[in-house]
XYZ file of C-alpha atoms in Angstrom:
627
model
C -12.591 -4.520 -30.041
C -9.950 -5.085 -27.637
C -5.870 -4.907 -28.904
C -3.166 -6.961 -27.029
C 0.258 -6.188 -28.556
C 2.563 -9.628 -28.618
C 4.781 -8.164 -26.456
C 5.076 -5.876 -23.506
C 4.322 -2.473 -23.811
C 5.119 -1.134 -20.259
C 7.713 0.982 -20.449
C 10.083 2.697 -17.995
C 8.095 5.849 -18.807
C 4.095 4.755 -18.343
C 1.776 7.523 -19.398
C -0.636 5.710 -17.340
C 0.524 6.764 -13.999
C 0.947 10.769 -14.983
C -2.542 13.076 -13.471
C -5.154 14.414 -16.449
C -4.686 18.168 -16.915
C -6.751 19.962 -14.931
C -10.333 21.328 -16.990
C -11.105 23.715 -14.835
C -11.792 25.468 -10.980
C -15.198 23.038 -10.877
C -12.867 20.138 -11.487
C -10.470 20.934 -8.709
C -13.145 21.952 -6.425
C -15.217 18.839 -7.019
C -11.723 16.810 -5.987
C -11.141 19.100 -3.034
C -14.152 17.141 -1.785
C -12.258 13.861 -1.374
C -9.106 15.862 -0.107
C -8.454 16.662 3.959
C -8.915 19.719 6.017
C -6.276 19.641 9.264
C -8.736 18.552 11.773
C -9.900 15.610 9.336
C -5.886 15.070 8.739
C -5.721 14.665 12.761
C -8.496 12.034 12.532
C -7.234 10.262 9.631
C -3.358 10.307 10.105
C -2.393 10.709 13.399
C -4.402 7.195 14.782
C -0.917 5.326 15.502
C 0.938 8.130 17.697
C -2.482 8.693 19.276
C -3.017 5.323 20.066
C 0.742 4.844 21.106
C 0.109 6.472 24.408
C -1.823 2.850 25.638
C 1.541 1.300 25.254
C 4.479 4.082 25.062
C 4.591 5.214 28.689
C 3.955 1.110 29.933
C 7.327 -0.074 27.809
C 9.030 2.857 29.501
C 7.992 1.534 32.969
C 8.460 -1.755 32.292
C 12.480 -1.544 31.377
C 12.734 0.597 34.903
C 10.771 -1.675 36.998
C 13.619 -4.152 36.756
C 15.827 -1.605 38.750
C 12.811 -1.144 41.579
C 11.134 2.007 42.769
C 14.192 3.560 42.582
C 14.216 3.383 38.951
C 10.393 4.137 38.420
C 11.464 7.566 39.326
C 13.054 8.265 36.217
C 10.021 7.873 34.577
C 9.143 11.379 33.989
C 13.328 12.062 33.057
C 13.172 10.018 30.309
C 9.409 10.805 29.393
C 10.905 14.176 28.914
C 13.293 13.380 26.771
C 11.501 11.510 24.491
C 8.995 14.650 24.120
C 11.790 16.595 23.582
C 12.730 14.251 20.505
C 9.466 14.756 19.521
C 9.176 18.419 19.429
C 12.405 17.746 17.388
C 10.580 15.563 15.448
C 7.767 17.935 14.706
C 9.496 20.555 13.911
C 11.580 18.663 11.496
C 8.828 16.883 9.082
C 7.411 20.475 9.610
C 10.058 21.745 7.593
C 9.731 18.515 5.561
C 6.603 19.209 4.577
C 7.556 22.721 3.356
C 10.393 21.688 1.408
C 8.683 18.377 -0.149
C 4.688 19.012 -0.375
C 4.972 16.245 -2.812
C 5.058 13.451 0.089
C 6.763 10.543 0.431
C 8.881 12.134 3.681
C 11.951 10.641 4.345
C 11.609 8.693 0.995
C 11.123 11.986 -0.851
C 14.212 13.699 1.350
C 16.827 11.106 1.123
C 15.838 10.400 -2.454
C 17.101 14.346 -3.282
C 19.572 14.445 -0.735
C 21.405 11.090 -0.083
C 21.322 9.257 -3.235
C 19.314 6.342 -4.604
C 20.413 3.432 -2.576
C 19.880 5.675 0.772
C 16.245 6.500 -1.052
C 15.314 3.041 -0.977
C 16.479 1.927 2.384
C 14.364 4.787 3.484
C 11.197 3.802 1.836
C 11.931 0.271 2.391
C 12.118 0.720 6.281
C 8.837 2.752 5.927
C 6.748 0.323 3.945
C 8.017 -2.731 7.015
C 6.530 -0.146 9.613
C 3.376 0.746 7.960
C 2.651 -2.804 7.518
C 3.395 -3.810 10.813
C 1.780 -0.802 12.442
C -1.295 -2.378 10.705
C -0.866 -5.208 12.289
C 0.226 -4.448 15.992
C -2.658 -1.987 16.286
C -5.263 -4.580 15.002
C -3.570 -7.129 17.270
C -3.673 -4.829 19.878
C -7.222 -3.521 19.718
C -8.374 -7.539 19.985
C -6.189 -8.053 22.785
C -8.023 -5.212 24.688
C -11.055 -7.099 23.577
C -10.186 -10.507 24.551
C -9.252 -9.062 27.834
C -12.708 -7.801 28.573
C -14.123 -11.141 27.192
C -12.131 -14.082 27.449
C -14.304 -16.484 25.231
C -13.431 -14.512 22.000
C -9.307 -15.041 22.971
C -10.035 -18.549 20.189
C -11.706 -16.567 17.606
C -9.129 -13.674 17.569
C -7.437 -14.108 14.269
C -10.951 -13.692 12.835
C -11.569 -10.583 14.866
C -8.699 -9.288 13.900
C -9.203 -10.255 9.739
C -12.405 -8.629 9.784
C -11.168 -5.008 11.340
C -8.618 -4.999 9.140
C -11.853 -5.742 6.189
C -13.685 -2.923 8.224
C -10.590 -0.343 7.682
C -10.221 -1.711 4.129
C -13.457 -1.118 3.071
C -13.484 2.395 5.037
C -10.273 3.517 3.299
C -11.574 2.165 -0.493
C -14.074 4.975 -0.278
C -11.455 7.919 0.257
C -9.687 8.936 2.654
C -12.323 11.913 3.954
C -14.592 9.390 4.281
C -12.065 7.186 6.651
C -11.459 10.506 8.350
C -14.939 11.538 8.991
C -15.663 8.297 10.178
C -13.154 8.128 12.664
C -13.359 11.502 13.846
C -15.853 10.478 16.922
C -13.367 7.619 18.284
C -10.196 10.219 18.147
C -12.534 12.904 20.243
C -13.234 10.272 22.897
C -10.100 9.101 23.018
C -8.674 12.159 23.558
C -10.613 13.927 25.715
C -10.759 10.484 27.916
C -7.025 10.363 28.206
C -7.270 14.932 28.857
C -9.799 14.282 31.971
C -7.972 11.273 33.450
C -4.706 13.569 33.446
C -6.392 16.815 34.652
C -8.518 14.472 37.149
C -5.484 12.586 38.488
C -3.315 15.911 39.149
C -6.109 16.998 41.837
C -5.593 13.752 43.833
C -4.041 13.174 46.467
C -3.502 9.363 45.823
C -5.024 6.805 44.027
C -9.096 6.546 44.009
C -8.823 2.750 43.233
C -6.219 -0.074 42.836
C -9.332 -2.797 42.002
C -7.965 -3.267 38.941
C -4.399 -4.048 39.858
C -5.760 -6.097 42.496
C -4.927 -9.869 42.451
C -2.271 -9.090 39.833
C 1.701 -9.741 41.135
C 3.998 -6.767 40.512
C 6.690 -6.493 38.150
C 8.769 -4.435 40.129
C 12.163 -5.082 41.023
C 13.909 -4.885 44.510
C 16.907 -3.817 46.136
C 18.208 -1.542 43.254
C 19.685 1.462 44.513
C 21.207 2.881 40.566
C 20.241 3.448 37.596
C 22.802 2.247 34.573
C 22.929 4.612 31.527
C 22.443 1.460 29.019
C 19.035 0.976 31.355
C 17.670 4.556 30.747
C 19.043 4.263 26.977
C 16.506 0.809 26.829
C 13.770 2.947 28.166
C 14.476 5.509 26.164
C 14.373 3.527 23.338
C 11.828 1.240 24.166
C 9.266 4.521 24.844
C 10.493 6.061 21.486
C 7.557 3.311 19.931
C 5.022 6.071 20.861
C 7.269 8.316 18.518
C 5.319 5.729 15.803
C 3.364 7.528 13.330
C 4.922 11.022 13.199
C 5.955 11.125 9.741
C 2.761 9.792 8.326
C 1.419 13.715 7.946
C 4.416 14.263 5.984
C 3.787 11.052 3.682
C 0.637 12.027 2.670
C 0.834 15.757 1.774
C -1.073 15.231 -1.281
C -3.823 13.972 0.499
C -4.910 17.670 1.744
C -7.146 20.157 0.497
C -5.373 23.220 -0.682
C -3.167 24.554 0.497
C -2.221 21.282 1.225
C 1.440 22.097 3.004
C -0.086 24.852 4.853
C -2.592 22.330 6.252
C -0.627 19.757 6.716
C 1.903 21.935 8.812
C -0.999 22.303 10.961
C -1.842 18.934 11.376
C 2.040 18.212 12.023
C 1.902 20.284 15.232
C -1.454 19.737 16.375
C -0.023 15.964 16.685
C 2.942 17.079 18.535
C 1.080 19.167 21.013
C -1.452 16.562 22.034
C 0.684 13.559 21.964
C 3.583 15.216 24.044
C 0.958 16.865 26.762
C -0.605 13.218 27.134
C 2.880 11.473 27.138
C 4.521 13.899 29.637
C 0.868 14.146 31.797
C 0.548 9.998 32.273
C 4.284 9.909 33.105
C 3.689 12.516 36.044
C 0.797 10.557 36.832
C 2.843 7.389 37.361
C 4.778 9.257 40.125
C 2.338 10.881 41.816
C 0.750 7.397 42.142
C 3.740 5.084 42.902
C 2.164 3.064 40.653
C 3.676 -0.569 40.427
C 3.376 -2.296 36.906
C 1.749 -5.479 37.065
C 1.274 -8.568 35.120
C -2.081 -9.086 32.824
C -3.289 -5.294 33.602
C -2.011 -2.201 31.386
C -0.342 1.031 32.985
C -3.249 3.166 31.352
C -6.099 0.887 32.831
C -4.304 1.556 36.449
C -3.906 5.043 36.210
C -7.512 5.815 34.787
C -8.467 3.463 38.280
C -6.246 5.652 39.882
C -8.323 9.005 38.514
C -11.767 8.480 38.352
C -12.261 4.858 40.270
C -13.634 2.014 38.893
C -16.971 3.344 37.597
C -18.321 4.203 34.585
C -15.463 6.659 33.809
C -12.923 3.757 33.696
C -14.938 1.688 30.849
C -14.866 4.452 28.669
C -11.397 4.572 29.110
C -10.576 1.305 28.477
C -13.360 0.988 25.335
C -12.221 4.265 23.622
C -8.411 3.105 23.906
C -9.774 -0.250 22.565
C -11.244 1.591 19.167
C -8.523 3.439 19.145
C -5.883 0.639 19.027
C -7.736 -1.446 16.645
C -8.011 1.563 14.387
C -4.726 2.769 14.448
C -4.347 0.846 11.582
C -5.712 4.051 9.329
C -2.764 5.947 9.823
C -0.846 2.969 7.387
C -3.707 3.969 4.399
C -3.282 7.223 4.645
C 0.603 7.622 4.403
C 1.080 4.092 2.601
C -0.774 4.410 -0.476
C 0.981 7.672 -1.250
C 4.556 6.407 -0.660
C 4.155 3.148 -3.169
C 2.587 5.838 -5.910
C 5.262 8.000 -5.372
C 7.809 4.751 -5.284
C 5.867 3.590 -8.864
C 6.470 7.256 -10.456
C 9.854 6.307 -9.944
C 9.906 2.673 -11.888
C 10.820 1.522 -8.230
C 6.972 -0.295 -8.027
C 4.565 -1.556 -10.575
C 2.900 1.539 -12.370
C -0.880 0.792 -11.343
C 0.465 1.429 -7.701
C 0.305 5.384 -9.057
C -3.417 5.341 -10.063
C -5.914 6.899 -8.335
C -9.561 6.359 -8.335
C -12.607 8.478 -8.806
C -12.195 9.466 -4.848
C -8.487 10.255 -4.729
C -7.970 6.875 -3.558
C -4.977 4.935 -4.199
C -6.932 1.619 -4.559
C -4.095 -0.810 -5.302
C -1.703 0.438 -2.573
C -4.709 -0.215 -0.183
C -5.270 -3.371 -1.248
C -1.830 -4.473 -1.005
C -1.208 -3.153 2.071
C -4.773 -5.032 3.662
C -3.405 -8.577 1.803
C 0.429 -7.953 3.799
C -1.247 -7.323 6.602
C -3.294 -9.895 6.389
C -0.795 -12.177 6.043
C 0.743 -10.785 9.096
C -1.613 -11.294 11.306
C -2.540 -15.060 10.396
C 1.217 -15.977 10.376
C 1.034 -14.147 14.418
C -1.507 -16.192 15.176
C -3.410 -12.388 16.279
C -0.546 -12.506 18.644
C 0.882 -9.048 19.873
C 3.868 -10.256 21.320
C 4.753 -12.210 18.645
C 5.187 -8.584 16.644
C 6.120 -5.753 18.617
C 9.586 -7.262 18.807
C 9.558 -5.688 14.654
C 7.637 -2.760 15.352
C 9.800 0.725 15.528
C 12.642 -0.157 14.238
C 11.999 0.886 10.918
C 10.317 4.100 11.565
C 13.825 4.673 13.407
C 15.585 4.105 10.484
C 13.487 6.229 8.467
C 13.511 8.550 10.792
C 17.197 9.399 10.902
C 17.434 9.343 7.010
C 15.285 11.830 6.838
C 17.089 13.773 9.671
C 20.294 13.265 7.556
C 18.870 14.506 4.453
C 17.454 17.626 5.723
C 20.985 18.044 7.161
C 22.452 18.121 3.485
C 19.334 20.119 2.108
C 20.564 23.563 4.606
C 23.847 22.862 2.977
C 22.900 22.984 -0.272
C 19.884 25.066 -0.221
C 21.646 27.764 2.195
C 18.322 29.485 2.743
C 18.515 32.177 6.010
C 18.849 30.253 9.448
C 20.884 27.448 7.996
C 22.871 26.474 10.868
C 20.173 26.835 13.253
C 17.690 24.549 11.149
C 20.547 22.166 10.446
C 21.932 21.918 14.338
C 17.634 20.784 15.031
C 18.234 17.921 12.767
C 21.148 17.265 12.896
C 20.340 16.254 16.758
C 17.453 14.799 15.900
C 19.671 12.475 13.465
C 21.827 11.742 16.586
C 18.928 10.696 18.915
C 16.881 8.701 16.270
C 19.891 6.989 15.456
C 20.582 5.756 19.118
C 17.574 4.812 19.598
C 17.074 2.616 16.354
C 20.243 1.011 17.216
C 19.281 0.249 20.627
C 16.056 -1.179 19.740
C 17.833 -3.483 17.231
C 20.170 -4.710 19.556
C 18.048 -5.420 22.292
C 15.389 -6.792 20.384
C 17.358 -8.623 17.832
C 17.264 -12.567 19.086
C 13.493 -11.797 20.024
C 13.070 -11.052 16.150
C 14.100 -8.038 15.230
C 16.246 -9.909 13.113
C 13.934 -10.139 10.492
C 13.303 -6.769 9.901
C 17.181 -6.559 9.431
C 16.973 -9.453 6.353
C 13.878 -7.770 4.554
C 15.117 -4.213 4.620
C 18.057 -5.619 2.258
C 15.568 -7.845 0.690
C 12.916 -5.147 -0.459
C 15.719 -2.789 -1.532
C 16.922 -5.192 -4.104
C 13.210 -5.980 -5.112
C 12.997 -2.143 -5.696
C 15.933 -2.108 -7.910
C 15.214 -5.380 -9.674
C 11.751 -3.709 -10.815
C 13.512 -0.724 -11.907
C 15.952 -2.777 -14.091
C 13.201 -3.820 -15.799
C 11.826 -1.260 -15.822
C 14.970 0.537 -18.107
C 15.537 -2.696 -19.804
C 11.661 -2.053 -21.194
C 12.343 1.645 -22.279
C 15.667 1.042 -23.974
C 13.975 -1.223 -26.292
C 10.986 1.295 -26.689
C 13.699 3.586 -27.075
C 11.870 6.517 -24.596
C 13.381 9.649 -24.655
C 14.239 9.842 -28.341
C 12.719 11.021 -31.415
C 11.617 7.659 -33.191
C 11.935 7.133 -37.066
C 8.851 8.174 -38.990
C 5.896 5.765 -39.236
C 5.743 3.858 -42.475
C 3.065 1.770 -43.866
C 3.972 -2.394 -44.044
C 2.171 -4.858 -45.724
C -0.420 -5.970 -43.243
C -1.542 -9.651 -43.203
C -4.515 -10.701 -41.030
C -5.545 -13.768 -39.649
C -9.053 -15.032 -38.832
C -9.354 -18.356 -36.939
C -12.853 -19.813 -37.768
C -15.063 -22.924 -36.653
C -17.651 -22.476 -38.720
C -20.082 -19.883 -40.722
C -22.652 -17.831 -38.831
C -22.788 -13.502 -38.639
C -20.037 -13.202 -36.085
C -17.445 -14.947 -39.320
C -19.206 -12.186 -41.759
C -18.310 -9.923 -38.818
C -14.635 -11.125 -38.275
C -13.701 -10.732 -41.733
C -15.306 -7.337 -42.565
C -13.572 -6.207 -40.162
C -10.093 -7.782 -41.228
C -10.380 -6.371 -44.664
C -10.744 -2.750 -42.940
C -7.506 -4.128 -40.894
C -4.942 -5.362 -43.437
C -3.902 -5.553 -46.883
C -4.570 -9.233 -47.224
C -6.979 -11.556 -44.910
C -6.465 -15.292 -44.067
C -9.262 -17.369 -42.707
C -7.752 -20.412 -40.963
C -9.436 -23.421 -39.225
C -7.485 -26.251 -37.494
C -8.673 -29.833 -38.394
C -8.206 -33.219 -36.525
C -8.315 -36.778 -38.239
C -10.431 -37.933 -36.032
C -13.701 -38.712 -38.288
C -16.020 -36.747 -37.266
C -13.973 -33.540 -36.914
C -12.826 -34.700 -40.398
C -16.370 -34.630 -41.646
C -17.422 -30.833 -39.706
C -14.035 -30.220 -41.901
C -15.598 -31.199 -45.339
C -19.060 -29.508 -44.531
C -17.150 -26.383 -43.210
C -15.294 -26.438 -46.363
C -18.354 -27.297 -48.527
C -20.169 -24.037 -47.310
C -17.313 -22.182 -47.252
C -17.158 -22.680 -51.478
C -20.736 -22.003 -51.544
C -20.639 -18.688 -49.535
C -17.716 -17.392 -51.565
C -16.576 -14.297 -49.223
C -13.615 -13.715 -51.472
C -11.622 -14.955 -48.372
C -9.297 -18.271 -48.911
C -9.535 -20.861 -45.932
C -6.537 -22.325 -44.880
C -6.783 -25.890 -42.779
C -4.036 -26.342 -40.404
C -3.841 -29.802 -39.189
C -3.164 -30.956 -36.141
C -2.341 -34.417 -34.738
C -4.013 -33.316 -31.018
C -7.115 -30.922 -30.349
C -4.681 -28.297 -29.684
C -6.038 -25.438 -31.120
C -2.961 -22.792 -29.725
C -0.478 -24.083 -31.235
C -1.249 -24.817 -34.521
C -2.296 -21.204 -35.175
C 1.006 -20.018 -33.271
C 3.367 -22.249 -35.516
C 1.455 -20.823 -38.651
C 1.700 -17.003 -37.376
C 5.249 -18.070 -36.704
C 5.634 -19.332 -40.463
C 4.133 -15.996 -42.003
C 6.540 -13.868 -40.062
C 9.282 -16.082 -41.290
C 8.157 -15.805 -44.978
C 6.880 -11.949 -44.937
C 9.838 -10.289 -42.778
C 8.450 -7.004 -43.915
C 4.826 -7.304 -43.421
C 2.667 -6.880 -40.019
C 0.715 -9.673 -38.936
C -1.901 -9.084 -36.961
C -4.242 -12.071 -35.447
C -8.292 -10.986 -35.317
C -10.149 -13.477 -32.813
C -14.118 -13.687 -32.746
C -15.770 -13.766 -29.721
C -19.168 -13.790 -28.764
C -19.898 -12.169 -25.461
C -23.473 -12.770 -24.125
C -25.916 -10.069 -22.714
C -25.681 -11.635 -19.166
C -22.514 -12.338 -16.981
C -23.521 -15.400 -15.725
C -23.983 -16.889 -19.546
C -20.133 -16.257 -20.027
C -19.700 -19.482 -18.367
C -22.115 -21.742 -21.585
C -19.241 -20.463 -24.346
C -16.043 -22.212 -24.543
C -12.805 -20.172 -24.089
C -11.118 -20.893 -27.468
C -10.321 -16.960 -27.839
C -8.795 -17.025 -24.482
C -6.242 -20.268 -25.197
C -5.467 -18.999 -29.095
C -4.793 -15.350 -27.697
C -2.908 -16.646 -25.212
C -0.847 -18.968 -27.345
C -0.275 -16.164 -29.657
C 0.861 -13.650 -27.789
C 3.252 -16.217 -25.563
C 5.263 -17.793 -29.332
C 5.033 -14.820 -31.424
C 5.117 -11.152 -32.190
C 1.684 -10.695 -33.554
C -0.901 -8.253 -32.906
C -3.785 -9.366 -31.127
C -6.949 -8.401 -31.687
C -10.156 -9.546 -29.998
C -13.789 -9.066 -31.455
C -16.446 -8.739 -28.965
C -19.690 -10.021 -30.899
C -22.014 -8.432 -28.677
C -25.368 -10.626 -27.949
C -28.128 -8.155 -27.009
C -30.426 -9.620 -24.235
C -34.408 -10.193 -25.534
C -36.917 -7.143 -23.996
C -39.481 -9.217 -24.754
């Protein structure tokens, strides 16, 4: 038997979304299964900055190009000082992790640090760049795809739909499982990108240029300076392959014990790969005077460049392919956690907190694949029609989080405060350049969007937390409630006729309540009038000691009828609960749901929408014949 209360019971306060206790060593060790070790954390959460060396180092180019060869030479400069930033940035969300092993990152920093408000605008600029990264790496990946065979470029948005079902399903069975199986791609991808470096530095020039060939160049002429808003646009433009850095610091919870420990690891295992590849294409590009050109990537030159175009090149180009497409993972990893942690805090709906039997936070994956989803038919699978939003909210985030860790020296005043606190406090400074740059350079091309639903999903956050208190003031949470007394308990059984399942209904409303109603709803239409007088006429003879009330009504409605009468008892018994018991027969089979009329459904629902009344629905269960 199933009980509906007439009105809501969510509160501000939902013991649904707090963990069970924890029985025992063979519990915890039995979830440690479905938890991450560092090098599964690598695999699992570092996808997007991995994959953001196929496009980081080409944006960088591709702002200098307009000032010539001159200007490719600062490639490497500003290379530099983007891996500075991110040895800033490691080390910072390394101390984040410390400080916070809950996760949520710059959510969880700002939220302690920089008030409410600031919380929000933290977590809303994260949940815009998860969702996006989604969609720019599964974009991406196709585009790679298409590349290599034009005649899928038409079916593309259907490509790109079912990786993003692939990564769904993936993620749905844990995240260890997502990890494990995109261990393999990372490896190749990696070591690929390692041997086309280490290759490249032994050459004297380029191997190959075939794939550049036939291409025009991009490249700029007769500059002779560089401008310091140029190399600020490169700067900022490169910063994309900063993309994915906090996601180890999101999803804390997500490792195996001890998780911070591990997840520090992780953190600077990042770091160190992504700034050695970053910094060892960029010297590539000048020992190679390479020349960006139109409808062939930097990466696909300069792994020409290395090996030639042989069999070396293709697994290049079809490992940074994977790669893009599943970039996407690092979103379910760090996502999922930042909406539970967002529902703890009445900030999200509550089931957003629940975890399944793997440590999977189903509904945050879910929502995240349907956004995306939504993302990438509204592109059209286009890449260009997104990148213009991409980064700009990581930026955001990014120099919260900066800011916050800034106050939390101040406060905390552990040993090495000023040192700690000068690291982000730079890091603050750079992240905040660059996320105003990228704004402002990308705004008319639609960055402007990002800068209406930041605002947007802020006030969505706090209009779900109003309701949130609105529900536990009248549930009173928090304070001791009066004592539990005893009313008068009236219960009503809708009936249609006699058979077990009414024997059923109204034992089971005499163990319910004080007094029991049986009520039937009659139509003058004759022949309902004459089911009426047999109904009645059998009623008399079966005596159940139960008195049946006819409603009548002028329609078939059967909803409200039963509504206005529950409505009338209230009225006339202030002081006594009512409580509504429905019958329902459910059949052995699911499929045989569909031969029974939906009466329970329309009354419950009619109930519960016009009055306070307790619902209760009896499941008459069929039992299927072994014969």
């Amino acid at each position: 038997m199933a009980v509906h209360m007439g009105k809501p019971s969510t509160a501000g306060q939902d013991p649904s979304v707090e963990e069970p206790p924890d029985p025992g060593a063979r519990t915890a060790s039995a979830g440690d299964r479905h938890r991450l070790t560092a090098l599964q954390g690598l695999a699992a959460l570092s996808l997007d900055a991995m994959a953001s060396v196929a496009y980081g180092p080409e944006s960088i180019v591709l702002v200098l190009a307009a000032a010539g060869a001159y200007g490719m030479g600062f490639t490497l400069p500003v290379t530099l000082a983007i891996t500075a930033l991110l040895a800033v940035l490691v080390a910072s969300y390394r101390q984040v992790i410390a400080e916070f092993p809950d996760g949520g990152g710059s959510y969880a920093v700002a939220r302690k640090h920089l008030g409410r408000r600031t919380s929000l605008v933290a977590a809303a600029s994260l949940i815009l760049d998860y969702v996006l990264n989604v969609a720019v790496s599964v974009t991406a990946g196709v585009a790679a795809l298409t590349s290599a065979f034009p005649e899928l470029y038409g079916q593309r948005v259907w490509i790109c739909v079912g990786i993003l079902g692939l990564v769904t399903a993936v993620n749905l069975r844990g995240v260890v499982d997502s990890a494990k199986a995109f261990l393999v791609p990372t490896a190749v991808f990696v070591c690929s990108i390692m041997a086309m470096v280490v290759v490249g530095l032994f050459r004297d020039g380029p191997v190959s240029t075939a794939s550049a060939a036939g291409h025009a160049s991009v490249l700029g002429e007769g500059a002779t300076t560089v401008g310091a808003l140029l190399l600020l646009k490169a700067f900022a433009a490169g910063c994309s392959a900063l993309t994915g850095v906090e996601a180890v610091a999101n999803a804390v919870p997500s490792f195996r014990a001890p998780a911070a420990r591990r997840a520090q690891r992780t953190e600077v295992a990042l770091g160190v790969l992504l700034g050695v590849m970053l910094t060892g294409l960029s010297i590539l590009i000048g020992r190679f005077h390479l020349q960006p050109a139109e409808g062939v990537t930097v990466l696909a030159q300069l792994a020409d460049a290395s090996f030639g175009h042989n069999a070396a090149f293709y697994v290049v180009q079809f490992a940074t392919m994977v790669l893009l497409a599943l970039a996407a993972n690092t979103s379910f990893g760090g996502l999922p956690v930042l909406m539970s942690l967002l529902a703890r805090d009445n900030h999200l709906p509550h089931f957003f907190a629940l975890k399944a039997d793997r440590q999977v936070h189903r509904h945050g994956v879910l929502a995240l694949a349907a956004l995306s989803a939504v993302l990438l038919v509204f592109s059209g699978g286009d890449t260009r029609t997104l990148v213009p939003l991409f980064a700009i909210g990581v930026f955001v985030g990014f120099t919260i989080c900066q800011v916050g860790m800034v106050r939390h020296w101040h406060r905390e005043r552990p040993r090495g405060r000023r040192r700690k606190a000068a690291l982000n406090g730079f890091g603050a400074l750079l992240t905040g350049v660059s996320a105003v740059v990228v704004t402002a350079t990308k705004f008319t091309d639609g960055a402007w969007l990002i800068v209406v639903a930041l605002p947007l999903t802020v006030l969505g956050f706090e209009r779900i937390n109003r309701a949130y208190t609105e529900i536990g003031e009248r549930l009173e949470l928090g304070r001791i409630p009066q004592a539990p007394r005893r009313p008068r308990s009236l219960v009503v059984v809708p009936v249609s006729g006699l058979s077990r399942l009414t024997c059923q209904a109204l034992t089971t409303a005499r163990s319910l309540g004080d007094e029991v109603l049986a009520v039937t709803v009659t139509h003058p239409v004759p022949e309902d009038q004459r089911a009426a007088e047999a109904l009645r006429r059998d009623w008399e003879l079966w005596n159940p000691g139960v008195e049946l009330i006819e409603l009548p009504s002028a329609t078939r409605s059967l909803g409200r009828p039963l509504s206005g009468y529950v409505r009338e008892l209230t009225r006339t018994h202030p002081d006594a609960q009512v409580t509504v018991l429905i019958p329902e027969t459910e059949p052995a089979h699911l499929w045989q749901r569909i031969l029974h009329n939906q009466r329970g459904s329309v009354v419950a629902h009619a109930v519960r929408r016009d009055t306070d009344a307790v619902i209760c629905r009896l499941r008459f269960r069929v039992m299927a014949d072994r014969r």
